[in-house]
């Protein structure tokens, strides 16, 4: 059981990291669009 938890934690951290990257990427895209519009 403990082995399963040890295996799952890095996966969760990885998914959270991917989500953060996605948010940062989409927000930077929005900033680029605003600059282009202005």
GROMACS .gro file of N, CA and C in nm:
model
  114
    1UNK      N    1   0.084  -0.120   0.000
    1UNK     CA    2   0.000   0.000   0.000
    1UNK      C    3   0.087   0.125   0.000
    2UNK      N    4   0.188   0.127   0.085
    2UNK     CA    5   0.274   0.245   0.091
    2UNK      C    6   0.345   0.266  -0.042
    3UNK      N    7   0.381   0.155  -0.108
    3UNK     CA    8   0.448   0.167  -0.238
    3UNK      C    9   0.360   0.237  -0.339
    4UNK      N   10   0.230   0.210  -0.336
    4UNK     CA   11   0.137   0.273  -0.430
    4UNK      C   12   0.134   0.424  -0.405
    5UNK      N   13   0.130   0.464  -0.279
    5UNK     CA   14   0.127   0.607  -0.246
    5UNK      C   15   0.256   0.674  -0.294
    6UNK      N   16   0.368   0.608  -0.270
    6UNK     CA   17   0.497   0.663  -0.312
    6UNK      C   18   0.501   0.679  -0.464
    7UNK      N   19   0.434   0.589  -0.536
    7UNK     CA   20   0.434   0.596  -0.682
    7UNK      C   21   0.338   0.704  -0.731
    8UNK      N   22   0.229   0.726  -0.659
    8UNK     CA   23   0.126   0.821  -0.704
    8UNK      C   24   0.169   0.966  -0.682
    9UNK      N   25   0.237   0.993  -0.572
    9UNK     CA   26   0.273   1.132  -0.540
    9UNK      C   27   0.350   1.201  -0.653
   10UNK      N   28   0.455   1.138  -0.709
   10UNK     CA   29   0.527   1.205  -0.819
   10UNK      C   30   0.438   1.228  -0.940
   11UNK      N   31   0.345   1.137  -0.966
   11UNK     CA   32   0.253   1.155  -1.079
   11UNK      C   33   0.166   1.277  -1.057
   12UNK      N   34   0.116   1.295  -0.934
   12UNK     CA   35   0.032   1.412  -0.903
   12UNK      C   36   0.115   1.539  -0.919
   13UNK      N   37   0.238   1.537  -0.867
   13UNK     CA   38   0.324   1.655  -0.880
   13UNK      C   39   0.348   1.686  -1.027
   14UNK      N   40   0.367   1.583  -1.107
   14UNK     CA   41   0.392   1.602  -1.251
   14UNK      C   42   0.270   1.664  -1.317
   15UNK      N   43   0.151   1.614  -1.284
   15UNK     CA   44   0.028   1.668  -1.344
   15UNK      C   45   0.009   1.813  -1.303
   16UNK      N   46   0.034   1.844  -1.176
   16UNK     CA   47   0.020   1.982  -1.130
   16UNK      C   48   0.118   2.072  -1.204
   17UNK      N   49   0.240   2.023  -1.225
   17UNK     CA   50   0.339   2.100  -1.298
   17UNK      C   51   0.293   2.127  -1.441
   18UNK      N   52   0.233   2.026  -1.503
   18UNK     CA   53   0.184   2.043  -1.641
   18UNK      C   54   0.071   2.146  -1.643
   19UNK      N   55  -0.017   2.142  -1.544
   19UNK     CA   56  -0.128   2.237  -1.540
   19UNK      C   57  -0.075   2.378  -1.522
   20UNK      N   58   0.025   2.395  -1.435
   20UNK     CA   59   0.082   2.528  -1.415
   20UNK      C   60   0.145   2.579  -1.544
   21UNK      N   61   0.217   2.491  -1.614
   21UNK     CA   62   0.279   2.531  -1.741
   21UNK      C   63   0.172   2.573  -1.840
   22UNK      N   64   0.062   2.497  -1.843
   22UNK     CA   65  -0.046   2.527  -1.937
   22UNK      C   66  -0.105   2.665  -1.907
   23UNK      N   67  -0.128   2.693  -1.777
   23UNK     CA   68  -0.184   2.823  -1.738
   23UNK      C   69  -0.089   2.935  -1.779
   24UNK      N   70   0.040   2.917  -1.747
   24UNK     CA   71   0.138   3.020  -1.782
   24UNK      C   72   0.143   3.041  -1.932
   25UNK      N   73   0.135   2.931  -2.007
   25UNK     CA   74   0.142   2.939  -2.154
   25UNK      C   75   0.022   3.014  -2.209
   26UNK      N   76  -0.098   2.979  -2.160
   26UNK     CA   77  -0.219   3.044  -2.212
   26UNK      C   78  -0.222   3.191  -2.173
   27UNK      N   79  -0.176   3.225  -2.053
   27UNK     CA   80  -0.177   3.365  -2.012
   27UNK      C   81  -0.076   3.445  -2.094
   28UNK      N   82   0.039   3.384  -2.126
   28UNK     CA   83   0.137   3.455  -2.208
   28UNK      C   84   0.083   3.473  -2.349
   29UNK      N   85   0.005   3.375  -2.399
   29UNK     CA   86  -0.057   3.390  -2.531
   29UNK      C   87  -0.155   3.506  -2.528
   30UNK      N   88  -0.233   3.518  -2.421
   30UNK     CA   89  -0.329   3.628  -2.410
   30UNK      C   90  -0.254   3.762  -2.409
   31UNK      N   91  -0.144   3.768  -2.336
   31UNK     CA   92  -0.065   3.892  -2.332
   31UNK      C   93  -0.015   3.927  -2.471
   32UNK      N   94   0.029   3.826  -2.547
   32UNK     CA   95   0.077   3.851  -2.683
   32UNK      C   96  -0.036   3.906  -2.769
   33UNK      N   97  -0.155   3.847  -2.756
   33UNK     CA   98  -0.269   3.894  -2.836
   33UNK      C   99  -0.302   4.038  -2.802
   34UNK      N  100  -0.297   4.073  -2.673
   34UNK     CA  101  -0.327   4.211  -2.632
   34UNK      C  102  -0.225   4.307  -2.692
   35UNK      N  103  -0.097   4.267  -2.690
   35UNK     CA  104   0.007   4.352  -2.747
   35UNK      C  105  -0.018   4.372  -2.896
   36UNK      N  106  -0.058   4.265  -2.964
   36UNK     CA  107  -0.084   4.274  -3.108
   36UNK      C  108  -0.204   4.365  -3.133
   37UNK      N  109  -0.308   4.351  -3.052
   37UNK     CA  110  -0.428   4.434  -3.069
   37UNK      C  111  -0.394   4.581  -3.047
   38UNK      N  112  -0.311   4.609  -2.947
   38UNK     CA  113  -0.273   4.747  -2.919
   38UNK      C  114  -0.173   4.793  -3.024
   0.00000   0.00000   0.00000
